[in-house]
XYZ file of C-alpha atoms in Angstrom:
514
model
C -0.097 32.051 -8.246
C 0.590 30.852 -4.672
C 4.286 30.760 -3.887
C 6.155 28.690 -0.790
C 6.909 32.358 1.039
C 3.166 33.519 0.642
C 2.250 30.651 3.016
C 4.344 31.771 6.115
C 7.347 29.645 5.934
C 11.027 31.274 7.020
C 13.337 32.152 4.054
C 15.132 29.652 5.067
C 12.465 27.022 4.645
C 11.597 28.465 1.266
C 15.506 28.650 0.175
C 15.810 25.089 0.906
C 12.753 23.951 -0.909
C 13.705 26.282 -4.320
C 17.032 24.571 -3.945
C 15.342 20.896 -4.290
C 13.519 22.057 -7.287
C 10.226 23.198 -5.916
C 8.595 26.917 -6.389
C 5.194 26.380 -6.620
C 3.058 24.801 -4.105
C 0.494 21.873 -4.667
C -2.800 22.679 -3.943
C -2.658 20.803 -0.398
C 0.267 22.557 0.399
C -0.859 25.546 -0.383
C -4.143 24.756 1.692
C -2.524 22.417 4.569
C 0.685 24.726 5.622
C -0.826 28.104 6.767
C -3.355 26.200 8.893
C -0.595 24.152 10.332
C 1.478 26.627 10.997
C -1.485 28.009 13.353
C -1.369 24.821 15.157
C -4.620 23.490 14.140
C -5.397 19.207 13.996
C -5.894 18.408 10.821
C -7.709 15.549 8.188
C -5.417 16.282 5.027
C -7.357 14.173 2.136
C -4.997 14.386 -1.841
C -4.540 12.343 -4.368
C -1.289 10.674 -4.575
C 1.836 11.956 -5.497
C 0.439 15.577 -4.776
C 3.224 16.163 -2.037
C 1.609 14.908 1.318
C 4.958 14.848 3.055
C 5.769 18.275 2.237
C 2.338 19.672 3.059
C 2.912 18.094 6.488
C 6.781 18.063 6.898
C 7.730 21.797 5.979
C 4.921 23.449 8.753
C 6.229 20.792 11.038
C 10.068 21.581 10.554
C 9.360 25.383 10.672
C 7.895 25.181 14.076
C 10.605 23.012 15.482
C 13.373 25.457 14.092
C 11.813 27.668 16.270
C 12.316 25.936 19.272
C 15.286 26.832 21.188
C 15.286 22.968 23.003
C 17.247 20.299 21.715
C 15.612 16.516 21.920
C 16.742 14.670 25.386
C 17.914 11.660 25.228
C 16.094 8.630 23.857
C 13.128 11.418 23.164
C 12.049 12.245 20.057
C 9.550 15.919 19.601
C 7.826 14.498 16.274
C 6.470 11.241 15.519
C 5.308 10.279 11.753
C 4.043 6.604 11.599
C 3.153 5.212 8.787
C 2.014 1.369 7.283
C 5.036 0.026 5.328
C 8.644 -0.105 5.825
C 8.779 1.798 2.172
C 6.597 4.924 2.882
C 8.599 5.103 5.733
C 12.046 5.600 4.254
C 10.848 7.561 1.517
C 8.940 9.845 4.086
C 12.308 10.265 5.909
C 14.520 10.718 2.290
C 11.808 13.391 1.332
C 12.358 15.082 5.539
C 16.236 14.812 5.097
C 15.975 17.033 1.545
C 14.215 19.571 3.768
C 16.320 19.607 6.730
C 19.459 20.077 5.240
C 21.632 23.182 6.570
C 19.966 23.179 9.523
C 20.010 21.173 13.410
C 17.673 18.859 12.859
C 17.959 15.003 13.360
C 15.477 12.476 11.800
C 15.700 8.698 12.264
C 13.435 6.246 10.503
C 13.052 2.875 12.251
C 10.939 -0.238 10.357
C 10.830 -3.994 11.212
C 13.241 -5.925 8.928
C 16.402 -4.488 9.937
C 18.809 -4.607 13.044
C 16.237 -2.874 16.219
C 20.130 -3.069 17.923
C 21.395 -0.477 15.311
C 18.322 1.615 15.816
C 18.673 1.568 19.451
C 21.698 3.063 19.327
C 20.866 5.596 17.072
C 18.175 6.771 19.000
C 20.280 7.009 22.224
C 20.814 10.935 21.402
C 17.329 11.694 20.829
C 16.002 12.765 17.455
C 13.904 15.672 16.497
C 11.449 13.708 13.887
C 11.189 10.079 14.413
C 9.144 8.001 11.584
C 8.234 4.588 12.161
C 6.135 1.472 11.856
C 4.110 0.806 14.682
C 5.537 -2.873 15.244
C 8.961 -2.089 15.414
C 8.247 1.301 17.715
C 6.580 -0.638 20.290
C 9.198 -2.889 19.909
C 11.903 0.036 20.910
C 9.633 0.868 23.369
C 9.679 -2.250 24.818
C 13.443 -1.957 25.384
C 13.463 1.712 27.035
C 15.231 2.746 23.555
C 12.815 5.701 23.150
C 10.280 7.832 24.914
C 7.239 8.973 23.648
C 6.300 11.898 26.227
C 7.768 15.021 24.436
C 5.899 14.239 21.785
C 4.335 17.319 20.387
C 3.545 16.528 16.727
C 2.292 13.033 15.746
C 1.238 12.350 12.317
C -0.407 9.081 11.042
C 0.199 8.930 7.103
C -1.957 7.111 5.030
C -4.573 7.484 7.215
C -7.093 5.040 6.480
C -4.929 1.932 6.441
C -2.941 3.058 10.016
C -6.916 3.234 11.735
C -7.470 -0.020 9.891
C -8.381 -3.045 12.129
C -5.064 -4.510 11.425
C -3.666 -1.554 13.069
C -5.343 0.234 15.563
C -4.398 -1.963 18.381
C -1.259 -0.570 18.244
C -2.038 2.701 17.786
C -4.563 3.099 21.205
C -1.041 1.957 22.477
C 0.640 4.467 20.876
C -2.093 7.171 22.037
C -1.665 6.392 25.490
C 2.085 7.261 25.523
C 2.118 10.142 23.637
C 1.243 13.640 25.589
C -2.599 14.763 25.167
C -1.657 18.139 24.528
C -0.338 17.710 20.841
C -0.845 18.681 17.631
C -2.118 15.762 15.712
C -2.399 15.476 11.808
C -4.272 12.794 9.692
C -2.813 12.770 5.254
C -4.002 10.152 3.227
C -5.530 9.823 -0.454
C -8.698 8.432 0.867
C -10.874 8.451 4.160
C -13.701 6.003 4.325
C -16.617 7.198 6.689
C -16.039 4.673 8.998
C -12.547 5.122 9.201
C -13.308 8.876 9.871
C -15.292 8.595 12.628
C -12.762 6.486 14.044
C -9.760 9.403 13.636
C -12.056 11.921 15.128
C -11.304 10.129 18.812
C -7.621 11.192 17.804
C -7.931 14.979 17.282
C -9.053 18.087 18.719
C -11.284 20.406 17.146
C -9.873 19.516 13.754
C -9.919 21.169 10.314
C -10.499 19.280 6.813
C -8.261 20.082 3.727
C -9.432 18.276 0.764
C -8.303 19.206 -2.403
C -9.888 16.433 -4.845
C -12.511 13.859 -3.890
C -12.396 10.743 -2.104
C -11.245 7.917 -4.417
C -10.611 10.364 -7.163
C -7.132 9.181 -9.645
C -4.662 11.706 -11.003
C -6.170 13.536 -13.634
C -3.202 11.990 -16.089
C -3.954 8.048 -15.511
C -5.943 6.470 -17.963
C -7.888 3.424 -17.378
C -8.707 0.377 -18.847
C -10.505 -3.223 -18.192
C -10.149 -6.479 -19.928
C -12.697 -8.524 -18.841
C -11.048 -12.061 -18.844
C -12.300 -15.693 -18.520
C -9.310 -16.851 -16.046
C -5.689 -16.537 -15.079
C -3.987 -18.120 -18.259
C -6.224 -15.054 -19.804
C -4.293 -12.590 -17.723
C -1.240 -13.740 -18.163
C -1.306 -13.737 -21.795
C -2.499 -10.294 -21.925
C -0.148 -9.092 -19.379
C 2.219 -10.767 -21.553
C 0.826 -9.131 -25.052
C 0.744 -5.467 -23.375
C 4.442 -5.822 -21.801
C 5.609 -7.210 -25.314
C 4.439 -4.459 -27.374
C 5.471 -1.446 -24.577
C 9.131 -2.614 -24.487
C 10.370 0.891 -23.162
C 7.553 0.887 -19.928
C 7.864 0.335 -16.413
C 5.040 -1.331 -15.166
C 3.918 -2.437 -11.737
C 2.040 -5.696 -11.329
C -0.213 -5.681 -8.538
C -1.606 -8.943 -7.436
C -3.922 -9.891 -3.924
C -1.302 -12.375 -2.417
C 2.321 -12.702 -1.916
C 2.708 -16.401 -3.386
C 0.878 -15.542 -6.252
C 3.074 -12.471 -6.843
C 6.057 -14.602 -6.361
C 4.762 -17.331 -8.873
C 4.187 -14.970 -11.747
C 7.214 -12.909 -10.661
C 9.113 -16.327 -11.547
C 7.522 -16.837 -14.496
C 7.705 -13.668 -16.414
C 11.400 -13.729 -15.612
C 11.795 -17.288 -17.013
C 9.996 -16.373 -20.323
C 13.046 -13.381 -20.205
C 11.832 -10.438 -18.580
C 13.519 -8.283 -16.114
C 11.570 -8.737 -13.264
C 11.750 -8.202 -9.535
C 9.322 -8.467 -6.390
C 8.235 -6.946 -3.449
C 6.153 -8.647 -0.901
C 5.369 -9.346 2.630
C 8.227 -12.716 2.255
C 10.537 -10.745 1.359
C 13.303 -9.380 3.528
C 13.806 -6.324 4.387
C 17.229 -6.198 2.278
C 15.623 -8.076 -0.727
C 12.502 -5.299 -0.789
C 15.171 -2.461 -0.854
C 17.256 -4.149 -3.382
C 14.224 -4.647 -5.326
C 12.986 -1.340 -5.050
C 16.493 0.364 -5.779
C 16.751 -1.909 -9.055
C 12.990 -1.435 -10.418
C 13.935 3.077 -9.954
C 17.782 2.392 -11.386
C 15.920 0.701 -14.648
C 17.572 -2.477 -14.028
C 14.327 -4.026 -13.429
C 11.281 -3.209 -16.047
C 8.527 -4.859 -14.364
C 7.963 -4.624 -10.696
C 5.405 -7.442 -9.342
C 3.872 -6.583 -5.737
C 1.146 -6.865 -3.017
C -0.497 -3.733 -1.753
C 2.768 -3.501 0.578
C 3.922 -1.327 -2.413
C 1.348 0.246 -3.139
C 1.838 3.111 -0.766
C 5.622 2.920 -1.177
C 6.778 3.417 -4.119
C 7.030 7.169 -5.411
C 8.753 6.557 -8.658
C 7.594 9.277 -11.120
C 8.855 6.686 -14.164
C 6.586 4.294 -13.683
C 4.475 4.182 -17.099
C 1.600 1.455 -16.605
C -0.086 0.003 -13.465
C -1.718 -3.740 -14.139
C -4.172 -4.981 -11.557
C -3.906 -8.757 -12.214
C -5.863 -9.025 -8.913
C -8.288 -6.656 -8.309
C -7.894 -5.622 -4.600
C -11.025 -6.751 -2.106
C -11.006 -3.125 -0.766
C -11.813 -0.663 -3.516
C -9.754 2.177 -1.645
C -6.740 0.121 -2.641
C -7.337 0.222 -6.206
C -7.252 3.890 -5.720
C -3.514 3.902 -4.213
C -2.086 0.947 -6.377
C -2.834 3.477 -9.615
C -1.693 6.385 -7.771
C 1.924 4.811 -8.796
C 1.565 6.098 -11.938
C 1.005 9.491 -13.292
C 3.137 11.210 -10.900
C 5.010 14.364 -10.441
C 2.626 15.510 -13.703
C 3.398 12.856 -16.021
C 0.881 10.562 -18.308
C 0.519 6.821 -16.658
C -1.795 3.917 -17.805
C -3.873 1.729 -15.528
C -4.845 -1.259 -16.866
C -6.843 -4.101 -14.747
C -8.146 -7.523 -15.367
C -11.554 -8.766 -14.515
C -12.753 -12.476 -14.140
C -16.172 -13.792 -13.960
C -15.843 -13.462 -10.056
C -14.157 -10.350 -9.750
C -17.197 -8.197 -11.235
C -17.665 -7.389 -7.420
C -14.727 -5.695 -6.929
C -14.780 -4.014 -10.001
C -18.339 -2.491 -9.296
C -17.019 -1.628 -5.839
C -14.542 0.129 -7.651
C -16.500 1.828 -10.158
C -19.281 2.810 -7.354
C -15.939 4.628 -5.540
C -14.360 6.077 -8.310
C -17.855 7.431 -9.979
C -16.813 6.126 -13.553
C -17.811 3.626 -15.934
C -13.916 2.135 -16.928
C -13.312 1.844 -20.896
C -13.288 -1.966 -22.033
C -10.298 -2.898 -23.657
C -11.150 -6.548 -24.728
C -14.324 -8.404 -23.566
C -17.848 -7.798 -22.551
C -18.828 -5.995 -19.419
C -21.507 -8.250 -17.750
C -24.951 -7.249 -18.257
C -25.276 -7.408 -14.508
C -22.446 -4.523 -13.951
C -24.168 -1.494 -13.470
C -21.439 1.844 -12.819
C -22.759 4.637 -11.531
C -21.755 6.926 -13.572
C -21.639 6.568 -17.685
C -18.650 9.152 -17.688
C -14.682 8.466 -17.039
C -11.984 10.552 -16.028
C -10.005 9.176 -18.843
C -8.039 12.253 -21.378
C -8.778 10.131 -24.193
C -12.802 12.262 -25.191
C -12.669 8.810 -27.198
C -15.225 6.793 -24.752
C -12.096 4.944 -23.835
C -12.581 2.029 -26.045
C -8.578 2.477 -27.141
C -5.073 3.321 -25.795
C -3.168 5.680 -26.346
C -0.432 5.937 -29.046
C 1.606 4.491 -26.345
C -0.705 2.475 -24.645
C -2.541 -0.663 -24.726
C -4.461 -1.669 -28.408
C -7.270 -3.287 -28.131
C -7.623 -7.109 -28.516
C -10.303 -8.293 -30.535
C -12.557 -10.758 -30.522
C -11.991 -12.059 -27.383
C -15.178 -13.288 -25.455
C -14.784 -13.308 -21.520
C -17.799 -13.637 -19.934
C -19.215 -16.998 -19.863
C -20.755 -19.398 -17.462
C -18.656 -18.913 -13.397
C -15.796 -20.672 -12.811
C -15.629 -23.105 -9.853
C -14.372 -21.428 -7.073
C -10.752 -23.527 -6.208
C -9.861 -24.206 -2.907
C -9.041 -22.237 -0.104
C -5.772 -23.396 1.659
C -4.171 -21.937 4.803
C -1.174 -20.243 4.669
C -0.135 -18.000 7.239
C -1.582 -14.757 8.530
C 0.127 -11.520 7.882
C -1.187 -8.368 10.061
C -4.033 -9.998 11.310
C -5.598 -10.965 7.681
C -5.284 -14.531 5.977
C -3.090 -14.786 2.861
C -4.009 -17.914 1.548
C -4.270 -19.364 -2.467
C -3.014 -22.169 -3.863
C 1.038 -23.201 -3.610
C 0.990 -26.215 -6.005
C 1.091 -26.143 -9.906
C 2.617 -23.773 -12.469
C -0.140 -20.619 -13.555
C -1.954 -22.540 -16.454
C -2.677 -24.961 -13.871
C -4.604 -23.039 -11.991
C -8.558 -22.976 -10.913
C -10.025 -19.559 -13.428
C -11.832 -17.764 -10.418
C -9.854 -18.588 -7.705
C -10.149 -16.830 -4.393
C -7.630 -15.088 -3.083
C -8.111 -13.127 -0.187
C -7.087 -9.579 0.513
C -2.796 -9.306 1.804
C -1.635 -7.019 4.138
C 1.956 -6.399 5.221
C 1.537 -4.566 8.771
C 5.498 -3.787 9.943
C 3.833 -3.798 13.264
C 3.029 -6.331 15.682
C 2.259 -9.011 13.284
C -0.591 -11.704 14.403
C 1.467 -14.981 12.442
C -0.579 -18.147 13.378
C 1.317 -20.734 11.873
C -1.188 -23.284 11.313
C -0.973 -26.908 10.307
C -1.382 -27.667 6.578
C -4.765 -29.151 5.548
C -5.566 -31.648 2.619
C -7.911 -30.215 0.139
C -11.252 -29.491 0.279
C -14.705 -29.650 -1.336
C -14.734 -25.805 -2.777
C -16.068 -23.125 -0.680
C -15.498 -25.412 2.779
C -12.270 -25.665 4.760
C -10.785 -29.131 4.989
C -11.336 -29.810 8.915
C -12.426 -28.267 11.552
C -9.899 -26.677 13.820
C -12.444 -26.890 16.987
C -13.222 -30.556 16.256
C -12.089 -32.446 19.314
C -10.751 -36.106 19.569
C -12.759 -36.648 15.896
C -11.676 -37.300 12.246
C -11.180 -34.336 9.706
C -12.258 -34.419 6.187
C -10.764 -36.906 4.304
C -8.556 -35.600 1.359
C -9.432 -35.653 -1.773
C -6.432 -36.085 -3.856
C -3.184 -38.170 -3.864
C -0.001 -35.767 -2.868
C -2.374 -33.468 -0.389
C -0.532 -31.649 2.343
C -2.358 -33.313 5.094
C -2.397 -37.415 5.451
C -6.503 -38.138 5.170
C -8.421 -37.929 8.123
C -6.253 -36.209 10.510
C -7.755 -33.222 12.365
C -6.239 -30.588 14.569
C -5.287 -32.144 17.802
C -8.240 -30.532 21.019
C -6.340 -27.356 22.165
C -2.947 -27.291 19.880
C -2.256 -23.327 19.395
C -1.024 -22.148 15.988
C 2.567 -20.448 17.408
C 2.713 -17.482 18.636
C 3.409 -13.515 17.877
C 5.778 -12.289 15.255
C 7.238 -8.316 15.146
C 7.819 -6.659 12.030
């Protein structure tokens, strides 16, 4: 059995890490840090919760011990960057455990909270900077920090920084930071087109991959209920929190109202509930956060901006009330269970027009998902009649301390009409729309709600004029339309007054920063 000093790490490295509790290395650790430590550029591909940050953060710290340099000022010698304001402070909690008892200075700087403070803080210089992309181009901006002694830059989770909502920012980044670096890729999954991409960003790189792309923690079991609508989901939501009263569950849903609407209800029909999204502040996202790990919250409803966040090894079940539009993210939003070697549920609903996503899912994952309550579609072919479930049961029931199985309950029938679309405003360069009006029995069953993103960097946030409602499946106006008449509303108490288009030329604001 591998141990931390087999892999070429000082004692003091290794004392440090034995002191935080750790004496046997993952498998990408065990893989990631000798290579590392021999300079090489390197695609790091685990599941998550498999210890990413250490597999890149002990190699990185053991090679900066060694040099005799302090930072200059408003220089910093490593730069992590990563998606969300939350993997970014937990990537620099996690560095701080490892740097203790020695010189080194970390700093962690996010959109959301005072860029004045972190100027300041960065006057000195810091030896590992980690950051959103936003608000470092924001400090960069201001002459608050230099990029050119850069000599280790990491990108963590991977995929979503080369993502189009991102790499404008990072060919910025690029530019600044000195060619002759060592440069290291981590995430849980790597789409091929997203790896072709992150090959312009290394040199001669090596590829550690310990499980396969879009592969869960061997410990999360999964389940589908395959639902008529939303009131469906709710209930069962409802049913499975009700008879787990001693979980912690995450609730992950596609947009930030929606998240906030069923946050609000499941708190008024009396459960602890808190929520993370891409409204929230800053403050109100830690607070949330801090609550849902203290157990003063039992249910934590989110976007994807938590789902590479969060590492909270409590977290019992995972309940995909919207499944995501990108199966990758279906991948990450379970990976918040079943951590640090413990059991964890997944349990996700399916609508008539979700059956996409949940092939996409299915095609990704190579597994056929147990059915908790419904019929799979006769149309919903997986590739793969096997599941990576510890059940040996098929996977048509829970666990003792899972989900039962509801009975009887017929899902599939004839599609839903689609509801409308309505604007919103765009977050990191992707529209979160669905519908603001009406309480969730109210709502359209298969209504679309596009994929949300919470970039921390610069965020694209075209305000743009509320429009009255529209026949499904069209918009209600034409922005381009000039000096003509919109689409007339179709209902009393619209947010647009009938007939009124977008004036020729009117812009929808301008640019917002993390």
């Amino acid at each position: 059995m591998t141990s931390f000093s087999e892999l070429g790490l000082s004692e003091k490295i290794v004392a440090g890490v034995t002191q935080l509790g750790y004496t046997t290395p993952t498998p990408i650790q065990a893989k990631a840090i000798p290579l590392l430590l021999e300079g090489r550029d390197m695609i790091g591909l685990a599941q998550t919760g498999t210890g990413k940050t250490a597999a890149f953060g002990l190699p990185i710290i053991e090679m900066l011990l060694k040099q005799p340099d302090r930072p200059a000022n408003r220089t910093t010698r490593t730069l992590i960057l990563a998606p969300t304001r939350e993997l970014v402070n937990q990537i620099g909690e996690s560095l701080r455990g490892f740097v203790r008892k020695t010189h080194l200075k970390i700093n962690q700087v996010v959109g959301g909270a005072s860029i004045n403070k972190q100027q300041l803080q960065l006057e000195k210089g810091t030896d590992i900077l980690v950051a959103t992309p936003g608000r470092l181009l924001d400090l960069i901006s201001r002459n608050a920090i230099s990029l050119s002694k850069v000599t280790f830059l990491v990108l963590d989770e991977a995929d979503q920084m080369l993502d189009l909502g991102f790499i404008h920012d990072l060919r910025k980044i690029s530019k600044m930071v000195p060619a002759n670096r060592q440069t290291l890729l981590f995430s849980a999954t790597m789409p091929n087109s997203i790896a072709d991409l992150a090959s312009s960003y290394l040199t001669n790189p090596v590829t550690v991959q310990v499980t396969p792309p879009g592969k869960a923690a061997d410990k999360v079991e999964q389940y589908v209920h395959f639902v008529a609508g939303k009131n469906d989901k709710t209930e069962l939501l409802k049913k499975t929190l009700n008879e787990n009263p001693d979980s912690r569950s995450i609730v992950f849903l596609r947009t930030k109202h929606g998240a906030e609407k069923l946050s609000k209800y499941l708190e008024h029909i009396g459960f602890k509930v808190a929520s993370i999204h891409g409204n929230k502040s800053q403050g109100q996202r830690e607070r949330a956060l801090k609550g849902f790990k203290d157990g003063e919250f039992k249910v934590l409803v989110a976007t994807d901006v938590a789902a590479r966040g969060i590492d909270i090894p409590a977290v019992t079940h995972v309940f995909n009330y919207d499944l995501p539009e990108v199966a990758d993210a279906y991948v990450h939003r379970i990976g918040r269970t079943a951590r640090a070697g413990l059991d964890g549920i997944a349990i996700a609903f399916c609508a008539p027009d979700e059956t996409r996503l949940l092939h996409d899912v299915e095609k990704l994952m190579k597994i056929e998902i147990p059915v908790l309550s419904g019929e799979r579609p006769a149309g919903l072919a997986s590739p793969s009649r096997g599941n990576n479930n510890r059940g040996g049961n098929g996977g048509n029931r829970g666990s003792a301390n899972g989900p039962r199985r509801q009975g009887g309950e017929r899902a599939h029938g004839d599609r839903p009409a689609r509801g409308p679309r309505e604007g919103g405003h765009r977050e990191g360069g992707h529209r979160d729309g669905g519908r603001r009006n009406g309480d969730f029995r109210g709502q359209r069953a298969g209504e679309f709600a596009p994929v949300e993103r919470d970039n921390d960097l610069e965020v694209t946030s075209d305000f743009k004029r509320p429009k009255a409602d529209a026949a499904p499946g069209k918009p209600a106006g034409n922005r381009n339309h000039r000096g003509g008449q919109g689409r007339p509303a179709r209902k009393a108490g619209s947010f647009a007054p009938a007939g009124q288009g977008r004036p020729a030329g009117k812009a929808g604001g301008g640019r917002k920063r993390g």
